[in-house]
Amino acid sequence: MENQKVWFITGASKGLGLSLVKQLLSKGDKVAATSRNAADLNKIIANHPNFLALTVDINNEEDVKAAIAKSMEQFGRLDVIVNNAGYGLLGSLEELSEEEARKNFNINVFGSLNVIRNVMPHLRAQQSGYIFNISSIGGFSGNFPGWGIYCATKFAVQGFSESLAEEVKPFGINVTIVSPGYFRTSFLEKDSINVPKNQLDVYQSVRASQTAHQQQINGNQAGDPEKAVAAIIEMSSVENPPLHLFLGEDAYNRAYVKMDAVKTDLEKWKKMTIATGFN
């Protein structure tokens, strides 16, 4: 097929990742998909000629490198990379341990960097490619009590993606940061979202946020994951794609609240801001 693409997707065993795999296979594209256990993927998508399931620890660079090599061997090229693997962490900065915080950064940030570092030689050789880095509206606006570390990981994704976009542009490679709002996936399920081992009840706003996300928001998110995935697939064929793609009306609205707040601070304190140079 002339327009057939080869995709490499991390974190593909559930949520947006799994929906993306299914839609791509249904339209005839080829997919190499990673999970902590490829057997989980093979149970869902069995014996499909365009599908390669890979067991990958994205924190292990040799593991990532081997997965990309297997994908190249199987399909001959990679056109679209989706760094989707990640998980939520809900707790105040004080109560989250260093180990809990570092683990979230290792998966959400350094896992994606491992993929980018090892796939770039192939994309550069092709002089083409597209990298989608899945962030969050929490990577653009961090005013969510209890989500500080998670937001920090997604802010990091936004930052390195903006630099990456400039670095790879000369090689014909596009980069888009995808920032979803609330979508009805398993993201907020108890087996998906992590909370601190040592919780401090004094943080009432954090406990309230935890209760709201797990008991009220979970299962009632306004975003349709199938539509989000369809938007990403459509974007992969746009000639001049955006660097930032916000998904969901809630993400759209929160982005403008953040931009307006920054603009207000800039103008209110402009005199102080610009008075700090040498006269």
Tab-separated table of C-alpha atoms in Angstrom:
chain	number	residue	atom	x	y	z
A	1	MET	CA	0.000	0.000	0.000
A	2	GLU	CA	1.425	3.343	-1.079
A	3	ASN	CA	0.411	5.218	2.079
A	4	GLN	CA	1.152	2.386	4.493
A	5	LYS	CA	3.265	3.483	7.463
A	6	VAL	CA	5.294	1.569	10.025
A	7	TRP	CA	4.706	2.655	13.634
A	8	PHE	CA	6.711	2.014	16.811
A	9	ILE	CA	4.555	2.526	19.912
A	10	THR	CA	5.555	2.218	23.573
A	11	GLY	CA	3.106	1.485	26.374
A	12	ALA	CA	0.747	-0.265	23.983
A	13	SER	CA	-0.981	-2.820	26.208
A	14	LYS	CA	-3.818	-0.520	27.333
A	15	GLY	CA	-5.312	2.948	27.114
A	16	LEU	CA	-4.510	5.242	24.204
A	17	GLY	CA	-1.627	2.993	23.169
A	18	LEU	CA	-3.809	-0.060	22.647
A	19	SER	CA	-6.522	1.940	20.888
A	20	LEU	CA	-3.873	3.353	18.578
A	21	VAL	CA	-2.551	-0.114	17.722
A	22	LYS	CA	-6.032	-1.416	16.897
A	23	GLN	CA	-6.971	1.534	14.685
A	24	LEU	CA	-3.676	1.412	12.809
A	25	LEU	CA	-3.946	-2.299	12.081
A	26	SER	CA	-7.532	-1.862	10.913
A	27	LYS	CA	-6.400	0.732	8.342
A	28	GLY	CA	-3.577	-1.449	7.057
A	29	ASP	CA	-0.535	0.085	8.721
A	30	LYS	CA	2.232	-1.952	10.334
A	31	VAL	CA	2.877	-1.722	14.058
A	32	ALA	CA	5.710	-2.650	16.398
A	33	ALA	CA	4.296	-2.296	19.912
A	34	THR	CA	6.057	-2.526	23.263
A	35	SER	CA	4.818	-3.597	26.655
A	36	ARG	CA	6.394	-4.881	29.846
A	37	ASN	CA	5.049	-8.264	28.722
A	38	ALA	CA	4.497	-8.960	25.023
A	39	ALA	CA	2.231	-11.876	25.943
A	40	ASP	CA	-0.375	-9.357	27.108
A	41	LEU	CA	-0.417	-7.818	23.639
A	42	ASN	CA	-0.444	-11.153	21.843
A	43	LYS	CA	-3.515	-12.209	23.822
A	44	ILE	CA	-5.372	-9.178	22.479
A	45	ILE	CA	-3.967	-9.143	18.938
A	46	ALA	CA	-3.047	-12.653	17.867
A	47	ASN	CA	-1.289	-13.738	14.660
A	48	HIS	CA	-1.651	-10.467	12.767
A	49	PRO	CA	0.856	-10.241	9.876
A	50	ASN	CA	1.363	-6.489	10.352
A	51	PHE	CA	1.908	-6.660	14.104
A	52	LEU	CA	5.045	-7.197	16.184
A	53	ALA	CA	4.684	-7.391	19.976
A	54	LEU	CA	7.832	-6.689	21.970
A	55	THR	CA	8.656	-7.142	25.650
A	56	VAL	CA	10.611	-4.031	26.554
A	57	ASP	CA	11.848	-2.362	29.717
A	58	ILE	CA	12.108	1.197	28.442
A	59	ASN	CA	14.471	2.050	31.303
A	60	ASN	CA	16.967	-0.428	29.882
A	61	GLU	CA	18.706	1.150	26.897
A	62	GLU	CA	19.967	-2.168	25.536
A	63	ASP	CA	16.399	-3.496	25.703
A	64	VAL	CA	15.145	-0.499	23.751
A	65	LYS	CA	17.937	-0.764	21.201
A	66	ALA	CA	17.195	-4.457	20.633
A	67	ALA	CA	13.460	-3.751	20.194
A	68	ILE	CA	14.131	-1.113	17.562
A	69	ALA	CA	16.525	-3.482	15.771
A	70	LYS	CA	13.868	-6.237	15.743
A	71	SER	CA	11.327	-3.782	14.369
A	72	MET	CA	13.684	-2.715	11.592
A	73	GLU	CA	14.431	-6.348	10.774
A	74	GLN	CA	10.726	-7.192	10.634
A	75	PHE	CA	9.436	-4.177	8.695
A	76	GLY	CA	12.504	-2.640	7.034
A	77	ARG	CA	11.840	0.903	8.258
A	78	LEU	CA	10.120	2.981	10.936
A	79	ASP	CA	8.003	5.980	9.976
A	80	VAL	CA	6.203	7.088	13.129
A	81	ILE	CA	7.404	6.824	16.732
A	82	VAL	CA	4.920	7.231	19.588
A	83	ASN	CA	6.407	7.635	23.059
A	84	ASN	CA	3.301	6.753	25.017
A	85	ALA	CA	4.595	4.697	27.977
A	86	GLY	CA	4.023	6.372	31.318
A	87	TYR	CA	1.940	6.367	34.470
A	88	GLY	CA	0.334	8.777	36.908
A	89	LEU	CA	1.641	9.593	40.373
A	90	LEU	CA	-0.629	11.418	42.810
A	91	GLY	CA	0.857	12.781	46.017
A	92	SER	CA	2.243	15.970	47.538
A	93	LEU	CA	5.908	16.815	47.035
A	94	GLU	CA	6.572	16.376	50.748
A	95	GLU	CA	5.072	12.924	51.109
A	96	LEU	CA	6.480	11.382	47.923
A	97	SER	CA	9.830	9.706	48.530
A	98	GLU	CA	12.880	10.239	46.333
A	99	GLU	CA	12.478	6.661	45.082
A	100	GLU	CA	8.835	7.237	44.106
A	101	ALA	CA	9.658	10.512	42.328
A	102	ARG	CA	12.682	9.125	40.472
A	103	LYS	CA	10.732	6.083	39.303
A	104	ASN	CA	8.126	8.362	37.710
A	105	PHE	CA	10.838	10.365	35.952
A	106	ASN	CA	12.578	7.177	34.812
A	107	ILE	CA	9.480	5.917	32.993
A	108	ASN	CA	7.854	9.145	31.847
A	109	VAL	CA	11.026	10.997	30.816
A	110	PHE	CA	14.117	8.835	30.514
A	111	GLY	CA	12.230	5.958	28.882
A	112	SER	CA	11.219	8.249	26.022
A	113	LEU	CA	14.752	9.605	25.755
A	114	ASN	CA	16.065	6.043	25.420
A	115	VAL	CA	13.712	5.474	22.492
A	116	ILE	CA	14.595	8.775	20.810
A	117	ARG	CA	18.327	8.231	21.208
A	118	ASN	CA	18.205	4.795	19.599
A	119	VAL	CA	15.688	5.454	16.824
A	120	MET	CA	17.231	8.687	15.550
A	121	PRO	CA	20.055	7.023	13.568
A	122	HIS	CA	17.420	5.145	11.533
A	123	LEU	CA	15.242	8.210	10.977
A	124	ARG	CA	18.247	10.320	10.009
A	125	ALA	CA	19.341	7.679	7.509
A	126	GLN	CA	15.859	7.755	5.953
A	127	GLN	CA	15.770	11.573	6.064
A	128	SER	CA	12.174	11.241	7.208
A	129	GLY	CA	10.054	10.332	10.194
A	130	TYR	CA	7.617	11.604	12.775
A	131	ILE	CA	7.906	11.503	16.565
A	132	PHE	CA	4.844	11.905	18.777
A	133	ASN	CA	5.695	12.471	22.440
A	134	ILE	CA	2.638	11.975	24.627
A	135	SER	CA	2.596	14.609	27.338
A	136	SER	CA	-0.492	15.928	29.149
A	137	ILE	CA	-2.274	19.176	29.821
A	138	GLY	CA	-0.462	18.663	33.141
A	139	GLY	CA	2.754	19.235	31.205
A	140	PHE	CA	1.580	22.725	30.266
A	141	SER	CA	-0.336	23.754	33.377
A	142	GLY	CA	0.798	22.441	36.744
A	143	ASN	CA	-1.797	23.862	39.122
A	144	PHE	CA	-3.178	20.481	40.159
A	145	PRO	CA	-2.664	19.714	43.884
A	146	GLY	CA	-1.000	16.329	44.304
A	147	TRP	CA	0.224	16.069	40.741
A	148	GLY	CA	3.511	17.955	41.130
A	149	ILE	CA	5.916	15.149	40.251
A	150	TYR	CA	3.755	13.832	37.407
A	151	CYS	CA	3.388	17.357	36.012
A	152	ALA	CA	7.150	17.842	36.334
A	153	THR	CA	7.752	14.740	34.199
A	154	LYS	CA	5.365	15.995	31.550
A	155	PHE	CA	6.837	19.511	31.638
A	156	ALA	CA	10.162	17.791	30.951
A	157	VAL	CA	8.638	16.018	27.951
A	158	GLN	CA	7.437	19.365	26.617
A	159	GLY	CA	10.856	20.936	27.084
A	160	PHE	CA	12.997	18.284	25.433
A	161	SER	CA	10.443	17.884	22.636
A	162	GLU	CA	10.653	21.562	21.734
A	163	SER	CA	14.435	21.288	21.484
A	164	LEU	CA	14.204	17.975	19.636
A	165	ALA	CA	11.904	19.513	17.024
A	166	GLU	CA	14.568	22.084	16.139
A	167	GLU	CA	17.391	19.536	16.183
A	168	VAL	CA	15.755	17.066	13.793
A	169	LYS	CA	14.053	19.483	11.414
A	170	PRO	CA	17.064	19.487	9.020
A	171	PHE	CA	16.641	15.717	8.598
A	172	GLY	CA	13.012	15.939	7.466
A	173	ILE	CA	11.684	14.671	10.803
A	174	ASN	CA	8.599	16.135	12.494
A	175	VAL	CA	7.891	16.268	16.233
A	176	THR	CA	4.531	16.837	17.897
A	177	ILE	CA	3.828	17.093	21.618
A	178	VAL	CA	0.406	15.608	22.352
A	179	SER	CA	-1.227	17.121	25.449
A	180	PRO	CA	-4.486	15.341	26.295
A	181	GLY	CA	-6.955	16.421	28.924
A	182	TYR	CA	-9.139	13.840	30.661
A	183	PHE	CA	-9.899	10.847	28.432
A	184	ARG	CA	-11.881	7.784	29.442
A	185	THR	CA	-9.040	5.259	29.669
A	186	SER	CA	-7.671	3.143	32.523
A	187	PHE	CA	-5.233	5.925	33.520
A	188	LEU	CA	-7.033	6.645	36.803
A	189	GLU	CA	-7.675	3.009	37.746
A	190	LYS	CA	-6.136	1.856	41.038
A	191	ASP	CA	-3.728	-0.479	39.238
A	192	SER	CA	-2.544	2.343	36.945
A	193	ILE	CA	-2.118	5.369	39.178
A	194	ASN	CA	0.424	5.358	42.016
A	195	VAL	CA	0.012	7.065	45.384
A	196	PRO	CA	2.575	7.633	48.179
A	197	LYS	CA	3.416	4.811	50.563
A	198	ASN	CA	3.450	7.337	53.398
A	199	GLN	CA	0.494	9.686	53.080
A	200	LEU	CA	0.092	12.818	55.211
A	201	ASP	CA	-3.514	13.621	56.051
A	202	VAL	CA	-2.604	17.263	56.671
A	203	TYR	CA	-2.634	17.724	52.885
A	204	GLN	CA	-6.414	17.915	52.623
A	205	SER	CA	-6.430	19.355	49.095
A	206	VAL	CA	-4.266	16.454	47.896
A	207	ARG	CA	-6.449	13.816	49.561
A	208	ALA	CA	-9.522	15.522	48.077
A	209	SER	CA	-7.890	15.458	44.639
A	210	GLN	CA	-7.049	11.782	45.066
A	211	THR	CA	-10.629	10.939	46.039
A	212	ALA	CA	-12.071	13.021	43.205
A	213	HIS	CA	-9.836	11.465	40.556
A	214	GLN	CA	-10.315	7.880	41.666
A	215	GLN	CA	-13.988	7.989	42.595
A	216	GLN	CA	-15.685	10.791	40.653
A	217	ILE	CA	-13.594	11.587	37.573
A	218	ASN	CA	-12.545	8.016	36.754
A	219	GLY	CA	-15.055	6.546	34.323
A	220	ASN	CA	-16.690	9.913	33.684
A	221	GLN	CA	-13.981	11.633	31.642
A	222	ALA	CA	-15.413	13.644	28.750
A	223	GLY	CA	-12.722	12.661	26.255
A	224	ASP	CA	-13.293	9.782	23.823
A	225	PRO	CA	-9.978	7.881	23.460
A	226	GLU	CA	-10.950	6.532	20.040
A	227	LYS	CA	-11.362	10.081	18.744
A	228	ALA	CA	-8.046	11.111	20.312
A	229	VAL	CA	-6.289	8.240	18.553
A	230	ALA	CA	-7.975	9.083	15.253
A	231	ALA	CA	-6.694	12.659	15.598
A	232	ILE	CA	-3.114	11.433	16.109
A	233	ILE	CA	-3.364	9.154	13.068
A	234	GLU	CA	-4.741	12.000	10.965
A	235	MET	CA	-1.953	14.291	12.179
A	236	SER	CA	0.672	11.794	11.017
A	237	SER	CA	-0.224	12.620	7.407
A	238	VAL	CA	-0.374	16.426	7.718
A	239	GLU	CA	2.251	18.194	5.628
A	240	ASN	CA	3.208	20.832	8.209
A	241	PRO	CA	2.081	19.435	11.579
A	242	PRO	CA	2.025	21.534	14.751
A	243	LEU	CA	4.581	21.239	17.525
A	244	HIS	CA	1.784	21.371	20.123
A	245	LEU	CA	-1.415	19.346	19.775
A	246	PHE	CA	-3.905	19.726	22.632
A	247	LEU	CA	-6.662	17.102	22.778
A	248	GLY	CA	-9.946	17.667	24.573
A	249	GLU	CA	-12.006	20.771	25.254
A	250	ASP	CA	-10.757	20.764	28.845
A	251	ALA	CA	-7.143	20.842	27.642
A	252	TYR	CA	-7.960	23.684	25.243
A	253	ASN	CA	-9.558	25.749	28.011
A	254	ARG	CA	-6.823	25.066	30.584
A	255	ALA	CA	-4.132	26.031	28.091
A	256	TYR	CA	-5.716	29.454	27.644
A	257	VAL	CA	-6.091	29.916	31.423
A	258	LYS	CA	-2.355	29.258	31.798
A	259	MET	CA	-1.374	31.561	28.923
A	260	ASP	CA	-3.602	34.354	30.233
A	261	ALA	CA	-2.145	33.981	33.747
A	262	VAL	CA	1.418	34.207	32.431
A	263	LYS	CA	0.551	37.230	30.332
A	264	THR	CA	-1.026	38.924	33.362
A	265	ASP	CA	2.108	38.356	35.456
A	266	LEU	CA	4.350	39.564	32.629
A	267	GLU	CA	2.489	42.837	32.239
A	268	LYS	CA	1.958	43.449	35.965
A	269	TRP	CA	5.653	43.044	36.723
A	270	LYS	CA	7.048	44.276	33.406
A	271	LYS	CA	8.800	47.257	34.997
A	272	MET	CA	10.740	45.008	37.379
A	273	THR	CA	11.419	42.406	34.676
A	274	ILE	CA	13.027	44.760	32.177
A	275	ALA	CA	14.853	46.854	34.819
A	276	THR	CA	17.352	44.088	35.594
A	277	GLY	CA	19.789	44.762	32.756
A	278	PHE	CA	22.926	46.932	32.755
A	279	ASN	CA	22.049	50.559	32.168
